[in-house]
Short mmCIF file of C-alpha atoms in Angstrom, two decimals:
data_model
loop_
_atom_site.label_atom_id
_atom_site.label_comp_id
_atom_site.label_asym_id
_atom_site.label_seq_id
_atom_site.Cartn_x
_atom_site.Cartn_y
_atom_site.Cartn_z
CA MET X 272 117.14 199.60 -48.42
CA THR X 273 120.76 198.59 -47.06
CA ASP X 274 120.59 195.93 -44.94
CA HIS X 275 121.63 197.96 -41.83
CA ASP X 276 118.21 199.10 -42.68
CA ALA X 277 116.14 195.48 -43.18
CA LEU X 278 117.02 194.71 -40.68
CA LEU X 279 115.87 197.33 -37.44
CA ARG X 280 112.57 197.31 -40.08
CA ALA X 281 112.22 193.46 -39.39
CA ILE X 282 113.40 194.10 -35.69
CA CYS X 283 110.57 196.71 -35.22
CA ALA X 284 107.86 194.80 -37.50
CA ASN X 285 109.02 191.66 -34.40
CA SER X 286 108.98 193.19 -31.57
CA ALA X 287 108.99 190.42 -29.52
CA ASP X 288 111.43 188.51 -31.50
CA ASP X 289 114.88 187.92 -30.38
CA THR X 290 116.28 186.48 -33.46
CA PRO X 291 116.24 190.31 -35.79
CA ARG X 292 117.90 191.09 -32.24
CA LEU X 293 120.59 188.42 -32.67
CA MET X 294 121.38 189.14 -36.48
CA PHE X 295 121.36 192.71 -36.14
CA ALA X 296 124.26 191.97 -33.32
CA ASP X 297 126.24 189.57 -35.58
CA TRP X 298 125.81 192.22 -38.88
CA LEU X 299 127.68 194.98 -36.49
CA ASP X 300 130.61 193.06 -35.44
CA GLU X 301 130.37 191.32 -39.41
CA ASN X 302 130.58 195.35 -40.76
CA ALA X 303 132.40 196.94 -37.89
CA SER X 304 135.71 198.15 -39.18
CA ALA X 305 133.47 199.47 -41.68
CA LEU X 306 131.35 201.88 -39.76
CA PRO X 307 132.40 205.91 -37.93
CA ASP X 308 132.77 204.04 -35.17
CA PRO X 309 133.83 200.06 -35.27
CA VAL X 310 134.62 200.25 -31.26
CA GLY X 311 130.91 200.89 -30.68
CA ALA X 312 129.19 199.25 -33.10
CA ARG X 313 131.41 195.89 -31.80
CA ASP X 314 130.05 197.04 -27.99
CA ARG X 315 126.64 198.00 -28.90
CA ALA X 316 126.40 194.17 -30.43
CA ALA X 317 127.90 192.51 -27.07
CA PHE X 318 125.39 194.15 -25.48
CA ILE X 319 122.12 193.46 -27.49
CA ARG X 320 123.46 189.15 -26.81
CA GLY X 321 123.88 190.14 -23.67
CA ASP X 322 121.14 192.52 -22.41
CA ILE X 323 118.63 189.48 -24.63
CA ALA X 324 120.84 186.46 -23.14
CA MET X 325 119.91 188.38 -19.09
CA SER X 326 116.35 188.41 -20.14
CA HIS X 327 115.57 185.19 -20.50
CA LEU X 328 117.28 184.06 -16.73
CA ASP X 329 115.25 184.01 -13.80
CA GLU X 330 114.69 188.09 -12.64
CA PHE X 331 116.05 187.17 -9.54
CA ALA X 332 119.25 185.05 -10.71
CA PRO X 333 122.15 186.67 -9.59
CA GLU X 334 123.72 187.59 -13.11
CA ARG X 335 120.32 188.61 -13.96
CA LEU X 336 120.17 191.18 -10.40
CA ARG X 337 124.21 192.13 -11.58
CA TRP X 338 123.65 193.04 -14.90
CA GLY X 339 120.70 195.64 -14.42
CA LEU X 340 121.87 197.11 -11.34
CA ILE X 341 126.19 197.26 -12.12
CA GLU X 342 126.98 196.52 -16.21
CA LYS X 343 123.90 197.30 -17.77
CA PRO X 344 123.84 201.30 -16.39
CA ARG X 345 127.26 201.41 -16.30
CA ARG X 346 126.86 200.62 -20.45
CA GLU X 347 124.69 202.83 -21.46
CA GLY X 348 126.74 206.01 -20.37
CA ASP X 349 128.82 204.72 -23.20
CA GLY X 350 128.51 206.89 -26.20
CA TRP X 351 126.99 204.72 -28.93
CA VAL X 352 123.92 204.36 -26.51
CA ARG X 353 123.46 208.00 -26.62
CA ARG X 354 123.70 208.68 -29.98
CA LEU X 355 120.90 206.39 -30.95
CA PRO X 356 118.11 207.85 -31.91
CA TRP X 357 115.00 208.11 -29.71
CA VAL X 358 116.43 206.82 -26.65
CA THR X 359 114.43 208.02 -23.76
CA GLU X 360 114.84 207.75 -20.04
CA LEU X 361 111.32 206.95 -18.58
CA LEU X 362 110.86 206.59 -14.62
CA ASN X 363 111.95 203.55 -13.10
CA GLY X 364 113.24 201.56 -16.62
CA PRO X 365 116.36 201.30 -18.27
CA LEU X 366 116.99 202.71 -21.91
CA LEU X 367 117.67 200.23 -23.73
CA ARG X 368 116.09 196.74 -23.43
CA ARG X 369 117.24 193.50 -25.18
CA GLY X 370 119.64 196.01 -26.65
CA PHE X 371 117.24 197.88 -28.27
CA PRO X 372 115.38 202.40 -26.78
CA TRP X 373 111.98 200.99 -25.79
CA GLY X 374 109.39 202.85 -25.37
CA ILE X 375 108.85 206.92 -26.68
CA ARG X 376 107.64 210.72 -23.89
CA LEU X 377 105.52 212.34 -26.97
CA ASN X 378 102.74 214.25 -25.78
CA PRO X 379 99.57 212.66 -28.45
CA ARG X 380 100.36 215.87 -31.74
CA GLN X 381 104.11 214.94 -31.29
CA PHE X 382 102.95 211.08 -31.24
CA LEU X 383 101.33 211.20 -34.66
CA ALA X 384 103.36 213.36 -36.08
CA GLN X 385 106.16 211.26 -36.11
CA ALA X 386 105.07 208.17 -35.93
CA ASP X 387 105.98 206.76 -39.16
CA ARG X 388 109.76 207.53 -38.99
CA LEU X 389 109.76 206.70 -35.38
CA PHE X 390 108.50 202.74 -36.21
CA ALA X 391 110.69 202.83 -38.59
CA GLU X 392 113.78 203.48 -36.59
CA THR X 393 112.31 201.40 -33.29
CA PRO X 394 110.32 198.65 -31.97
CA VAL X 395 109.21 201.25 -29.10
CA ALA X 396 106.60 199.38 -27.60
CA THR X 397 105.90 202.04 -25.10
CA LEU X 398 104.60 206.07 -24.58
CA ALA X 399 103.77 207.91 -22.33
CA PHE X 400 102.89 211.84 -21.94
CA ALA X 401 101.85 213.99 -18.83
CA SER X 402 99.24 216.57 -20.78
CA ASN X 403 96.22 216.91 -22.64
CA ASP X 404 97.00 218.39 -26.40
CA GLY X 405 93.41 217.55 -27.38
CA ALA X 406 94.44 214.74 -29.94
CA ALA X 407 94.68 211.81 -27.30
CA GLY X 408 91.27 210.57 -28.93
CA GLU X 409 92.68 210.70 -32.72
CA LEU X 410 95.91 208.65 -31.15
CA PHE X 411 93.65 206.02 -29.87
CA ARG X 412 92.39 205.49 -32.98
CA SER X 413 95.49 205.16 -35.03
CA PRO X 414 97.13 202.11 -36.29
CA HIS X 415 100.22 203.56 -35.13
CA PHE X 416 99.36 203.42 -31.54
CA ALA X 417 97.44 199.81 -31.62
CA ARG X 418 101.05 198.68 -32.45
CA LEU X 419 101.65 199.69 -28.51
CA ARG X 420 102.41 197.36 -25.61
CA GLY X 421 102.27 200.56 -23.00
CA LEU X 422 100.59 203.75 -22.18
CA ARG X 423 101.86 206.02 -19.70
CA VAL X 424 99.36 208.51 -18.53
CA HIS X 425 100.11 210.95 -16.16
CA ARG X 426 98.09 214.25 -15.02
CA ALA X 427 96.40 214.46 -18.07
CA HIS X 428 92.28 213.88 -16.75
CA LEU X 429 91.35 212.45 -19.78
CA PRO X 430 87.46 212.07 -20.25
CA GLU X 431 85.55 209.21 -20.04
CA ARG X 432 85.14 209.65 -23.64
CA VAL X 433 88.47 209.88 -24.86
CA VAL X 434 89.67 206.82 -22.95
CA ALA X 435 86.87 204.19 -23.56
CA ARG X 436 88.61 204.22 -26.85
CA LEU X 437 91.58 202.66 -25.54
CA ALA X 438 89.61 199.09 -24.85
CA ASP X 439 90.34 198.37 -28.91
CA ALA X 440 94.06 198.51 -28.35
CA PRO X 441 94.41 195.40 -29.63
CA VAL X 442 97.69 194.51 -27.58
CA LEU X 443 98.02 196.94 -25.12
CA GLU X 444 99.03 194.64 -21.65
CA GLU X 445 100.59 197.76 -19.57
CA LEU X 446 98.73 200.46 -18.63
CA ASN X 447 100.31 203.58 -16.44
CA ALA X 448 97.35 206.68 -15.45
CA SER X 449 98.80 208.20 -12.07
CA ASP X 450 98.72 211.12 -10.98
CA ASN X 451 95.35 211.70 -12.58
CA GLY X 452 96.40 210.56 -16.02
CA LEU X 453 93.16 209.53 -16.18
CA SER X 454 89.53 211.53 -14.73
CA PRO X 455 87.96 209.74 -12.39
CA ASP X 456 84.96 208.38 -14.73
CA ALA X 457 86.92 207.40 -17.46
CA VAL X 458 89.27 205.08 -14.74
CA GLY X 459 86.19 203.10 -13.24
CA SER X 460 85.07 203.04 -16.74
CA LEU X 461 88.15 201.05 -17.34
CA LEU X 462 87.85 198.78 -15.46
CA HIS X 463 84.65 198.18 -16.55
CA SER X 464 85.73 197.53 -20.47
CA PRO X 465 87.11 194.77 -22.05
CA LEU X 466 90.72 195.87 -21.79
CA PHE X 467 90.83 195.74 -18.19
CA PRO X 468 91.41 191.62 -18.74
CA ARG X 469 93.21 192.13 -20.81
CA LEU X 470 96.25 193.94 -18.80
CA ALA X 471 98.93 192.63 -17.33
CA ARG X 472 99.93 196.09 -15.27
CA LEU X 473 97.67 198.53 -13.99
CA GLU X 474 99.53 201.31 -12.20
CA LEU X 475 97.36 204.16 -10.85
CA ASP X 476 99.69 206.13 -8.18
CA SER X 477 97.54 209.23 -6.79
CA VAL X 478 95.15 208.51 -8.47
CA ALA X 479 92.08 210.21 -6.91
CA GLY X 480 88.97 208.26 -5.21
CA GLY X 481 90.84 205.34 -4.76
CA PRO X 482 89.08 203.10 -2.72
CA LEU X 483 86.06 204.21 -4.91
CA VAL X 484 88.66 202.59 -7.35
CA VAL X 485 89.09 199.69 -5.11
CA ARG X 486 85.44 198.58 -5.28
CA ALA X 487 85.91 198.91 -9.19
CA ILE X 488 88.22 196.31 -8.82
CA ALA X 489 86.62 194.05 -6.43
CA ASP X 490 83.89 194.19 -8.49
CA SER X 491 84.90 192.48 -11.78
CA ALA X 492 84.08 189.39 -12.39
CA GLY X 493 86.25 186.86 -15.23
CA PRO X 494 89.51 185.73 -15.84
CA VAL X 495 91.63 189.04 -15.50
CA ARG X 496 95.42 188.69 -16.49
CA LEU X 497 96.48 191.00 -13.63
CA ARG X 498 100.57 190.26 -12.58
CA GLU X 499 101.58 193.24 -12.10
CA LEU X 500 99.59 196.60 -9.28
CA SER X 501 100.03 199.74 -8.10
CA PHE X 502 98.05 201.64 -5.68
CA ALA X 503 100.79 203.83 -4.10
CA ARG X 504 100.06 206.93 -2.38
CA SER X 505 95.91 206.80 -3.00
CA GLY X 506 94.53 206.95 0.94
CA LEU X 507 94.00 203.45 0.86
CA THR X 508 93.47 202.02 4.28
CA GLY X 509 93.21 198.47 5.45
CA GLU X 510 89.59 197.86 4.76
CA ASP X 511 90.14 198.93 0.94
CA VAL X 512 93.53 196.58 0.98
CA ARG X 513 92.01 193.90 2.62
CA ARG X 514 88.39 194.41 0.01
CA LEU X 515 91.04 194.23 -3.00
CA LEU X 516 93.30 191.59 -1.77
CA THR X 517 89.61 189.49 -1.81
CA ALA X 518 89.36 190.43 -5.24
CA SER X 519 88.91 187.90 -7.56
CA ALA X 520 91.02 190.01 -9.97
CA VAL X 521 94.26 189.82 -8.44
CA VAL X 522 94.47 185.99 -7.40
CA GLY X 523 97.37 186.35 -9.65
CA VAL X 524 99.07 189.27 -9.04
CA GLU X 525 102.60 188.74 -8.36
CA ARG X 526 104.39 192.42 -7.74
CA LEU X 527 102.10 194.68 -5.70
CA ARG X 528 103.39 198.30 -4.81
CA LEU X 529 101.06 200.11 -1.46
CA SER X 530 103.55 202.33 -0.18
CA GLY X 531 102.68 205.84 0.67
CA ASN X 532 99.30 204.40 2.70
CA ARG X 533 98.94 205.70 5.34
CA SER X 534 95.64 206.06 6.58
CA GLY X 535 94.96 203.12 8.74
CA ALA X 536 98.57 202.27 7.60
CA THR X 537 98.62 198.91 10.91
CA GLY X 538 95.36 197.77 9.07
CA LEU X 539 97.00 197.35 5.87
CA HIS X 540 100.08 195.28 6.79
CA GLU X 541 97.45 192.52 8.70
CA ALA X 542 95.25 192.28 5.26
CA VAL X 543 98.94 192.04 3.65
CA ALA X 544 99.86 189.29 5.42
CA ARG X 545 96.53 188.12 6.92
CA LEU X 546 95.18 187.48 3.26
CA PRO X 547 98.09 185.85 0.99
CA LEU X 548 98.42 186.23 -2.99
CA GLU X 549 100.11 182.48 -3.53
CA HIS X 550 101.60 184.24 -6.79
CA LEU X 551 103.28 187.04 -4.76
CA HIS X 552 106.72 187.96 -4.52
CA ASP X 553 107.37 191.52 -4.57
CA LEU X 554 105.94 194.10 -2.08
CA ASP X 555 106.32 197.69 -1.75
CA LEU X 556 104.93 199.18 1.72
CA SER X 557 107.43 201.79 1.85
CA GLU X 558 105.87 205.25 3.32
CA THR X 559 103.17 203.79 5.23
CA ALA X 560 104.96 204.54 8.91
CA ALA X 561 103.09 201.74 10.77
CA GLY X 562 105.35 201.79 13.09
CA PRO X 563 106.06 198.11 15.21
CA ALA X 564 103.03 196.73 14.57
CA GLY X 565 102.68 196.65 11.75
CA LEU X 566 105.92 195.95 10.71
CA ARG X 567 105.94 192.32 13.33
CA VAL X 568 102.61 191.23 12.03
CA LEU X 569 103.98 191.42 8.51
CA SER X 570 107.40 189.87 10.50
CA THR X 571 105.14 186.53 11.03
CA SER X 572 103.38 186.08 7.85
CA LEU X 573 102.91 183.39 5.31
CA THR X 574 103.21 186.56 2.97
CA LEU X 575 107.15 187.22 4.05
CA SER X 576 107.34 184.37 3.73
CA ARG X 577 106.76 183.78 -0.32
CA LEU X 578 108.24 186.90 -1.31
CA ARG X 579 111.83 187.50 -2.19
CA ARG X 580 111.74 191.11 -2.68
CA LEU X 581 110.08 193.60 0.05
CA VAL X 582 110.48 197.52 -0.64
CA TYR X 583 110.07 198.87 2.91
CA ARG X 584 111.55 202.60 3.58
CA GLN X 585 111.46 205.25 5.75
CA ASN X 586 108.62 203.60 7.94
CA GLY X 587 110.23 204.62 11.33
CA VAL X 588 112.54 200.97 11.28
CA ASN X 589 114.86 200.50 14.52
CA ALA X 590 117.93 199.10 15.20
CA VAL X 591 115.09 195.98 17.66
CA LEU X 592 112.94 196.33 14.98
CA ALA X 593 115.34 195.31 12.26
CA ALA X 594 116.95 192.80 15.38
CA GLU X 595 113.75 191.67 15.03
CA LEU X 596 112.98 191.07 11.16
CA ALA X 597 115.93 189.31 10.75
CA SER X 598 115.63 186.59 13.78
CA CYS X 599 112.52 185.56 11.65
CA TYR X 600 112.37 182.20 9.40
CA GLU X 601 109.92 183.79 7.09
CA VAL X 602 112.46 186.56 5.94
CA SER X 603 114.52 183.78 4.62
CA ASN X 604 113.33 183.55 0.54
CA LEU X 605 114.13 186.60 0.12
CA ARG X 606 116.11 187.85 -2.04
CA VAL X 607 116.75 192.25 -2.49
CA LEU X 608 115.93 193.84 0.99
CA ASP X 609 115.70 197.96 0.73
CA LEU X 610 115.20 199.49 4.64
CA ALA X 611 116.72 202.82 2.89
CA SER X 612 115.98 206.09 5.41
CA ASN X 613 115.61 204.18 8.14
CA ALA X 614 117.61 204.63 11.29
CA ILE X 615 118.60 201.03 11.48
CA GLY X 616 121.95 202.22 13.45
CA ASN X 617 124.63 199.47 13.41
CA ALA X 618 122.53 197.47 15.72
CA GLY X 619 120.09 196.97 13.16
CA ALA X 620 123.04 196.28 10.30
CA ILE X 621 124.49 193.94 12.88
CA ALA X 622 121.71 192.16 13.27
CA ILE X 623 121.28 191.33 10.13
CA ALA X 624 124.21 190.55 8.92
CA ARG X 625 125.02 188.08 11.45
CA SER X 626 121.49 186.32 11.01
CA PRO X 627 121.61 182.61 8.98
CA HIS X 628 118.15 183.26 7.29
CA PHE X 629 119.62 186.48 5.43
CA ALA X 630 122.06 184.53 4.02
CA GLY X 631 120.36 184.50 0.29
CA LEU X 632 120.05 187.31 -0.13
CA LEU X 633 121.05 189.58 -3.09
CA VAL X 634 120.45 193.21 -2.63
CA LEU X 635 120.46 194.66 -0.03
CA ASN X 636 119.23 198.84 0.58
CA LEU X 637 120.88 200.37 3.74
CA SER X 638 120.97 203.98 1.88
CA TYR X 639 120.88 206.15 4.63
CA CYS X 640 120.43 204.26 7.71
CA MET X 641 122.39 205.66 9.63
CA VAL X 642 125.80 202.61 9.75
CA GLY X 643 128.63 203.42 10.53
CA ASP X 644 131.88 201.43 12.09
CA GLU X 645 130.68 198.92 13.80
CA GLY X 646 128.00 197.77 11.33
CA VAL X 647 129.78 198.24 8.47
CA LEU X 648 132.51 195.99 10.13
CA ALA X 649 130.09 193.15 10.72
CA ILE X 650 129.22 192.65 6.94
CA LEU X 651 132.29 192.76 5.86
CA GLU X 652 132.83 189.72 8.71
CA SER X 653 129.76 188.07 7.40
CA PRO X 654 128.89 186.45 4.70
CA LEU X 655 126.62 189.22 2.90
CA ALA X 656 130.59 190.79 1.47
CA ASP X 657 130.84 187.33 -0.42
CA GLY X 658 127.34 186.74 -1.19
CA LEU X 659 125.66 190.28 -2.59
CA VAL X 660 125.19 191.14 -5.32
CA PHE X 661 124.92 194.63 -4.52
CA LEU X 662 124.99 196.30 -0.83
CA ASP X 663 123.83 200.83 -0.97
CA LEU X 664 124.62 202.08 1.89
CA THR X 665 124.91 205.59 -0.31
CA GLY X 666 124.76 208.68 3.48
CA SER X 667 126.72 206.06 5.36
CA PRO X 668 128.40 208.27 8.63
CA ALA X 669 130.59 205.92 8.70
CA SER X 670 134.88 206.65 7.91
CA GLY X 671 136.32 206.37 5.11
CA GLU X 672 138.84 203.94 5.69
CA SER X 673 136.01 202.35 7.18
CA LYS X 674 134.40 202.69 3.46
CA GLU X 675 137.87 202.05 1.28
CA LEU X 676 137.49 198.11 3.23
CA LEU X 677 134.57 197.18 2.48
CA LYS X 678 135.71 198.57 -1.17
CA ALA X 679 138.57 196.63 -1.74
CA LYS X 680 136.39 192.99 -0.25
CA MET X 681 132.93 193.99 -2.80
CA GLY X 682 134.51 195.67 -5.19
CA ASP X 683 131.56 197.08 -8.15
CA ARG X 684 129.22 195.55 -5.92
CA VAL X 685 128.55 198.11 -2.79
CA ARG X 686 128.24 201.84 -3.59
CA ALA X 687 128.18 203.87 0.21
#
């Protein structure tokens, strides 16, 4: 076995340990001149070290935000990345984590057939599939599956008898069963199984019987590790969200996604605002169409004052509401604000740019917000032009001249 292969096996066998990855980076540097692509090898070594270093920073550290939003996507387009085996694009995720491919999209039969080679060549941690090929039961019994920490299963409608085997997965901690990846009975069984208390991340977007699932979560007892929870487009009402947020199982949740739940949206906002979770710092209420009342109840809440990221896309926010939000002290802790597809116009952008409460913003998404020349000029003249790590003005009707001035000031920190 070559040193290259031995190091890869060590990485795959100890995927949580940075040391073998850093040793591999050193090996790439030391042997680059003898490899087919010396420049690519050195670039890969530098990427591995950089990706690992950034993974240890606070997620809202400016350096890490820049790495994740600008530097890393750019470098993942390099040729050496595309030549790596098993590189897979998974929704809402980078190609590489801590320098290596981390997720794979294979149906159960494909995974079982290729697992030996897969785990010898890359430290894969997450499997995604979107069809029921009849081999899911065999997959969940496989010793290879027992090595996975994440599972994404969509549109497979896996039955309860198959899903029951997930409870035996020793290290599984992330489950995405959105778009009816599991049957309704299977979801209920899962929430009452020994697996649920071990999950740190659970995504049940567009799940059938969302309110019933919420009740099952509310009925669960005992300590739970849950830190990330997503219930997008699941037909939840304000009462459902109230029940969810008062459940002991969600006490430790740090990231919550409720986007696309339009039924009783004002009540949803009231529940989120009045039942603050102590650890919640990342909230997505996009496409909840709450109107002025919803945003106003949220804007003066303890919940908002604790948030570091707020995603509030396509909610009918106009210039008046944007100005009201900008005037609230409660937004002072926000580091990421995403208002994409809200027609706040120039007046709304000016209010945000001039607000002292937004001085700490690091990422601002105003794409498709109808921000024209006046709004762009206000941003240019504000502290945001220097302080923002990334500004998204995609779809802006501003003139080419205004956009060029912005790019001259902000460089690759702006997209317009």
